[in-house]
Every structure is written in structure tokens, then in C-alpha cells.
Amino acid sequence: MKTETQTVLLAMDDLTILRLQEVIFRTGLSRTTLYDLIAKGEFPHPISISTRCVGWVEGQIIDWLKHRIGLSNQ
């Protein structure tokens, strides 16, 4: 059973936007590998924050990491 605080924190994953350096840090991927995976459709696409700024939805990055962990455990 989730507490109210846990529910709020989980909901925040869908609201938090991560910039490129944070995504690189969390995934351990290089910028080139990250964009190669995006081009192949194997990594979440960034969203436009402004005309010259993009970011990734934290929840999507967490889901991608969980999926990769699941694949490695098979």
C-alpha cells in the first residue's frame, strides 16, 4: 500500500523534466549513443521546452531503465 507521499512523488515523475546531462548521468550512455537509440526508436524522445531547449520526462526515463534491467535479468 502506497502512502500519500509516495503517490505524490510517483506523480511527480511525470511532471519532472530532465535535461541532457542528467539523462546521460542517470543512464550512463554517451550523448551519441543516446541520440542513436532515439533515432532507432529504442529510447524516449525528448520534448520541446522552448525553441532551443529540450528535455526528457523523468517517468519515461525511469520506465526505460526498469525495462533494461528486466532484460538483463532474463
CSV table of N, CA, C and O in Angstrom, one decimal:
chain,number,residue,atom,x,y,z
A,1,MET,N,0.8,-1.2,0.0
A,1,MET,CA,0.0,0.0,0.0
A,1,MET,C,0.9,1.2,0.0
A,1,MET,O,1.8,1.4,0.8
A,2,LYS,N,0.6,2.2,-0.9
A,2,LYS,CA,1.4,3.4,-1.0
A,2,LYS,C,0.9,4.5,-0.1
A,2,LYS,O,-0.3,4.6,0.1
A,3,THR,N,1.8,5.2,0.5
A,3,THR,CA,1.4,6.3,1.3
A,3,THR,C,1.1,7.5,0.4
A,3,THR,O,1.4,7.5,-0.8
A,4,GLU,N,0.5,8.5,1.0
A,4,GLU,CA,0.2,9.7,0.2
A,4,GLU,C,1.4,10.4,-0.4
A,4,GLU,O,1.5,10.8,-1.5
A,5,THR,N,2.5,10.4,0.4
A,5,THR,CA,3.8,11.0,0.0
A,5,THR,C,4.3,10.2,-1.2
A,5,THR,O,4.8,10.8,-2.2
A,6,GLN,N,4.3,8.9,-1.2
A,6,GLN,CA,4.8,8.1,-2.3
A,6,GLN,C,4.0,8.3,-3.5
A,6,GLN,O,4.5,8.4,-4.6
A,7,THR,N,2.7,8.4,-3.4
A,7,THR,CA,1.8,8.7,-4.5
A,7,THR,C,2.1,10.0,-5.2
A,7,THR,O,2.2,10.1,-6.4
A,8,VAL,N,2.4,11.0,-4.4
A,8,VAL,CA,2.7,12.4,-4.9
A,8,VAL,C,4.1,12.3,-5.6
A,8,VAL,O,4.2,12.8,-6.7
A,9,LEU,N,5.0,11.6,-5.0
A,9,LEU,CA,6.4,11.5,-5.6
A,9,LEU,C,6.3,10.7,-6.9
A,9,LEU,O,7.0,11.1,-7.9
A,10,LEU,N,5.5,9.7,-7.0
A,10,LEU,CA,5.3,9.0,-8.2
A,10,LEU,C,4.7,9.8,-9.3
A,10,LEU,O,5.1,9.8,-10.5
A,11,ALA,N,3.7,10.6,-8.9
A,11,ALA,CA,3.0,11.5,-9.9
A,11,ALA,C,4.0,12.6,-10.4
A,11,ALA,O,4.0,13.0,-11.5
A,12,MET,N,5.0,13.0,-9.5
A,12,MET,CA,6.0,14.0,-9.9
A,12,MET,C,6.9,13.5,-11.0
A,12,MET,O,7.4,14.3,-11.8
A,13,ASP,N,7.1,12.2,-11.1
A,13,ASP,CA,7.9,11.6,-12.2
A,13,ASP,C,7.4,12.0,-13.6
A,13,ASP,O,8.2,12.2,-14.5
A,14,ASP,N,6.1,12.2,-13.7
A,14,ASP,CA,5.5,12.5,-15.0
A,14,ASP,C,5.6,14.0,-15.2
A,14,ASP,O,5.2,14.5,-16.3
A,15,LEU,N,5.9,14.8,-14.2
A,15,LEU,CA,6.0,16.3,-14.3
A,15,LEU,C,7.4,16.8,-14.4
A,15,LEU,O,7.6,17.9,-14.8
A,16,THR,N,8.4,16.0,-13.9
A,16,THR,CA,9.8,16.4,-13.9
A,16,THR,C,10.4,16.3,-15.2
A,16,THR,O,10.3,15.2,-15.8
A,17,ILE,N,11.1,17.3,-15.7
A,17,ILE,CA,11.8,17.3,-17.0
A,17,ILE,C,13.3,17.2,-16.7
A,17,ILE,O,13.8,18.1,-15.9
A,18,LEU,N,13.9,16.3,-17.3
A,18,LEU,CA,15.4,16.1,-17.1
A,18,LEU,C,16.1,16.7,-18.3
A,18,LEU,O,15.7,16.4,-19.5
A,19,ARG,N,17.1,17.4,-18.1
A,19,ARG,CA,18.0,18.0,-19.2
A,19,ARG,C,19.0,16.9,-19.6
A,19,ARG,O,19.2,15.9,-18.9
A,20,LEU,N,19.6,17.1,-20.7
A,20,LEU,CA,20.5,16.1,-21.3
A,20,LEU,C,21.6,15.6,-20.4
A,20,LEU,O,21.8,14.4,-20.3
A,21,GLN,N,22.3,16.4,-19.7
A,21,GLN,CA,23.3,16.0,-18.8
A,21,GLN,C,22.8,15.1,-17.7
A,21,GLN,O,23.5,14.1,-17.3
A,22,GLU,N,21.6,15.3,-17.2
A,22,GLU,CA,21.0,14.5,-16.2
A,22,GLU,C,20.6,13.1,-16.8
A,22,GLU,O,20.8,12.1,-16.1
A,23,VAL,N,20.1,13.1,-18.0
A,23,VAL,CA,19.8,11.8,-18.7
A,23,VAL,C,21.1,11.0,-18.9
A,23,VAL,O,21.1,9.8,-18.7
A,24,ILE,N,22.1,11.7,-19.4
A,24,ILE,CA,23.4,11.0,-19.6
A,24,ILE,C,23.9,10.4,-18.2
A,24,ILE,O,24.3,9.3,-18.2
A,25,PHE,N,23.8,11.2,-17.2
A,25,PHE,CA,24.3,10.7,-15.9
A,25,PHE,C,23.5,9.5,-15.4
A,25,PHE,O,24.0,8.5,-14.9
A,26,ARG,N,22.1,9.6,-15.5
A,26,ARG,CA,21.3,8.5,-15.0
A,26,ARG,C,21.4,7.2,-15.8
A,26,ARG,O,21.3,6.2,-15.2
A,27,THR,N,21.6,7.3,-17.1
A,27,THR,CA,21.6,6.1,-17.9
A,27,THR,C,23.0,5.6,-18.1
A,27,THR,O,23.2,4.4,-18.4
A,28,GLY,N,24.0,6.4,-18.0
A,28,GLY,CA,25.4,6.0,-18.3
A,28,GLY,C,25.7,6.0,-19.8
A,28,GLY,O,26.8,5.5,-20.2
A,29,LEU,N,24.8,6.5,-20.6
A,29,LEU,CA,25.0,6.5,-22.0
A,29,LEU,C,25.7,7.8,-22.4
A,29,LEU,O,25.6,8.8,-21.8
A,30,SER,N,26.4,7.7,-23.6
A,30,SER,CA,27.0,8.9,-24.1
A,30,SER,C,26.0,9.6,-24.9
A,30,SER,O,24.9,9.1,-25.2
A,31,ARG,N,26.2,10.9,-25.2
A,31,ARG,CA,25.3,11.7,-26.0
A,31,ARG,C,25.0,11.0,-27.4
A,31,ARG,O,23.9,10.9,-27.8
A,32,THR,N,26.1,10.5,-28.0
A,32,THR,CA,26.0,9.9,-29.3
A,32,THR,C,25.1,8.7,-29.2
A,32,THR,O,24.2,8.5,-30.1
A,33,THR,N,25.3,7.8,-28.3
A,33,THR,CA,24.6,6.6,-28.1
A,33,THR,C,23.1,6.9,-27.8
A,33,THR,O,22.2,6.3,-28.3
A,34,LEU,N,22.9,7.9,-27.0
A,34,LEU,CA,21.5,8.3,-26.6
A,34,LEU,C,20.8,8.7,-27.8
A,34,LEU,O,19.6,8.2,-28.1
A,35,TYR,N,21.3,9.6,-28.7
A,35,TYR,CA,20.6,10.0,-29.9
A,35,TYR,C,20.5,8.9,-30.9
A,35,TYR,O,19.5,8.9,-31.7
A,36,ASP,N,21.5,8.0,-31.0
A,36,ASP,CA,21.3,6.8,-31.9
A,36,ASP,C,20.1,6.0,-31.4
A,36,ASP,O,19.4,5.5,-32.3
A,37,LEU,N,20.0,5.7,-30.1
A,37,LEU,CA,18.8,5.0,-29.6
A,37,LEU,C,17.5,5.7,-29.9
A,37,LEU,O,16.5,5.0,-30.3
A,38,ILE,N,17.5,7.0,-29.8
A,38,ILE,CA,16.3,7.7,-30.1
A,38,ILE,C,15.9,7.6,-31.6
A,38,ILE,O,14.8,7.3,-31.9
A,39,ALA,N,16.9,7.7,-32.4
A,39,ALA,CA,16.7,7.5,-33.9
A,39,ALA,C,16.2,6.1,-34.2
A,39,ALA,O,15.4,6.0,-35.2
A,40,LYS,N,16.6,5.1,-33.5
A,40,LYS,CA,16.1,3.7,-33.7
A,40,LYS,C,14.8,3.5,-33.1
A,40,LYS,O,14.2,2.4,-33.2
A,41,GLY,N,14.3,4.4,-32.3
A,41,GLY,CA,13.0,4.2,-31.6
A,41,GLY,C,13.2,3.4,-30.3
A,41,GLY,O,12.2,2.8,-29.8
A,42,GLU,N,14.4,3.3,-29.8
A,42,GLU,CA,14.7,2.5,-28.6
A,42,GLU,C,14.9,3.3,-27.3
A,42,GLU,O,15.2,2.7,-26.3
A,43,PHE,N,14.6,4.5,-27.4
A,43,PHE,CA,14.8,5.4,-26.2
A,43,PHE,C,13.7,6.5,-26.3
A,43,PHE,O,13.4,7.0,-27.4
A,44,PRO,N,13.2,7.0,-25.2
A,44,PRO,CA,12.2,8.0,-25.3
A,44,PRO,C,12.6,9.3,-26.0
A,44,PRO,O,13.8,9.7,-25.8
A,45,HIS,N,11.8,9.9,-26.8
A,45,HIS,CA,12.1,11.1,-27.4
A,45,HIS,C,12.0,12.3,-26.5
A,45,HIS,O,11.2,12.3,-25.5
A,46,PRO,N,12.9,13.3,-26.7
A,46,PRO,CA,12.8,14.5,-25.8
A,46,PRO,C,11.6,15.3,-26.2
A,46,PRO,O,11.0,15.1,-27.3
A,47,ILE,N,11.2,16.1,-25.3
A,47,ILE,CA,10.1,17.1,-25.5
A,47,ILE,C,10.7,18.5,-25.6
A,47,ILE,O,11.7,18.8,-25.0
A,48,SER,N,10.0,19.3,-26.4
A,48,SER,CA,10.5,20.7,-26.6
A,48,SER,C,10.0,21.5,-25.4
A,48,SER,O,8.8,21.5,-25.0
A,49,ILE,N,11.0,22.2,-24.7
A,49,ILE,CA,10.7,23.0,-23.6
A,49,ILE,C,10.6,24.5,-24.1
A,49,ILE,O,9.7,25.2,-23.6
A,50,SER,N,11.4,24.8,-25.0
A,50,SER,CA,11.3,26.1,-25.7
A,50,SER,C,11.9,26.0,-27.1
A,50,SER,O,12.2,24.9,-27.5
A,51,THR,N,12.1,27.1,-27.8
A,51,THR,CA,12.6,27.0,-29.1
A,51,THR,C,14.0,26.3,-29.3
A,51,THR,O,14.3,25.7,-30.3
A,52,ARG,N,14.8,26.4,-28.3
A,52,ARG,CA,16.2,25.9,-28.3
A,52,ARG,C,16.5,25.0,-27.2
A,52,ARG,O,17.7,24.7,-26.8
A,53,CYS,N,15.5,24.4,-26.5
A,53,CYS,CA,15.7,23.7,-25.3
A,53,CYS,C,14.8,22.4,-25.3
A,53,CYS,O,13.6,22.5,-25.5
A,54,VAL,N,15.4,21.3,-25.1
A,54,VAL,CA,14.6,20.0,-24.9
A,54,VAL,C,14.9,19.4,-23.6
A,54,VAL,O,15.9,19.6,-23.0
A,55,GLY,N,14.1,18.4,-23.2
A,55,GLY,CA,14.3,17.7,-22.0
A,55,GLY,C,13.5,16.4,-22.1
A,55,GLY,O,12.7,16.2,-23.1
A,56,TRP,N,13.7,15.5,-21.2
A,56,TRP,CA,13.0,14.2,-21.2
A,56,TRP,C,12.1,14.1,-19.9
A,56,TRP,O,12.5,14.6,-18.8
A,57,VAL,N,11.0,13.4,-20.1
A,57,VAL,CA,10.1,13.2,-18.9
A,57,VAL,C,10.7,12.2,-18.1
A,57,VAL,O,11.1,11.1,-18.5
A,58,GLU,N,10.9,12.5,-16.8
A,58,GLU,CA,11.6,11.6,-15.9
A,58,GLU,C,11.0,10.2,-15.8
A,58,GLU,O,11.7,9.2,-15.8
A,59,GLY,N,9.7,10.2,-15.8
A,59,GLY,CA,9.0,8.9,-15.7
A,59,GLY,C,9.3,8.0,-16.8
A,59,GLY,O,9.4,6.8,-16.7
A,60,GLN,N,9.4,8.6,-18.0
A,60,GLN,CA,9.8,7.7,-19.2
A,60,GLN,C,11.2,7.2,-19.1
A,60,GLN,O,11.5,6.1,-19.5
A,61,ILE,N,12.1,8.0,-18.6
A,61,ILE,CA,13.5,7.5,-18.4
A,61,ILE,C,13.5,6.4,-17.3
A,61,ILE,O,14.2,5.4,-17.5
A,62,ILE,N,12.8,6.6,-16.3
A,62,ILE,CA,12.7,5.5,-15.2
A,62,ILE,C,12.2,4.3,-15.8
A,62,ILE,O,12.7,3.2,-15.6
A,63,ASP,N,11.1,4.3,-16.6
A,63,ASP,CA,10.5,3.2,-17.2
A,63,ASP,C,11.5,2.5,-18.2
A,63,ASP,O,11.6,1.3,-18.2
A,64,TRP,N,12.2,3.3,-18.9
A,64,TRP,CA,13.2,2.7,-19.8
A,64,TRP,C,14.3,2.0,-19.1
A,64,TRP,O,14.7,0.9,-19.4
A,65,LEU,N,14.8,2.6,-18.0
A,65,LEU,CA,15.8,1.9,-17.1
A,65,LEU,C,15.3,0.6,-16.5
A,65,LEU,O,16.0,-0.4,-16.5
A,66,LYS,N,14.0,0.6,-16.0
A,66,LYS,CA,13.4,-0.6,-15.5
A,66,LYS,C,13.3,-1.7,-16.5
A,66,LYS,O,13.6,-2.9,-16.3
A,67,HIS,N,13.0,-1.3,-17.7
A,67,HIS,CA,12.9,-2.3,-18.8
A,67,HIS,C,14.2,-2.9,-19.2
A,67,HIS,O,14.4,-4.1,-19.3
A,68,ARG,N,15.3,-2.0,-19.2
A,68,ARG,CA,16.6,-2.5,-19.5
A,68,ARG,C,17.1,-3.5,-18.4
A,68,ARG,O,17.7,-4.5,-18.6
A,69,ILE,N,16.8,-3.1,-17.1
A,69,ILE,CA,17.1,-4.0,-16.0
A,69,ILE,C,16.4,-5.3,-16.1
A,69,ILE,O,17.0,-6.4,-15.9
A,70,GLY,N,15.1,-5.3,-16.5
A,70,GLY,CA,14.4,-6.5,-16.7
A,70,GLY,C,15.0,-7.4,-17.8
A,70,GLY,O,15.0,-8.6,-17.6
A,71,LEU,N,15.4,-6.8,-18.9
A,71,LEU,CA,16.0,-7.5,-20.0
A,71,LEU,C,17.3,-8.2,-19.5
A,71,LEU,O,17.6,-9.3,-19.9
A,72,SER,N,18.1,-7.5,-18.7
A,72,SER,CA,19.4,-8.1,-18.2
A,72,SER,C,19.2,-9.2,-17.2
A,72,SER,O,20.1,-10.0,-17.0
A,73,ASN,N,18.0,-9.3,-16.6
A,73,ASN,CA,17.7,-10.3,-15.6
A,73,ASN,C,17.2,-11.6,-16.2
A,73,ASN,O,17.0,-12.6,-15.6
A,74,GLN,N,16.9,-11.5,-17.5
A,74,GLN,CA,16.3,-12.7,-18.2
A,74,GLN,C,17.4,-13.7,-18.5
A,74,GLN,O,18.5,-13.5,-18.7
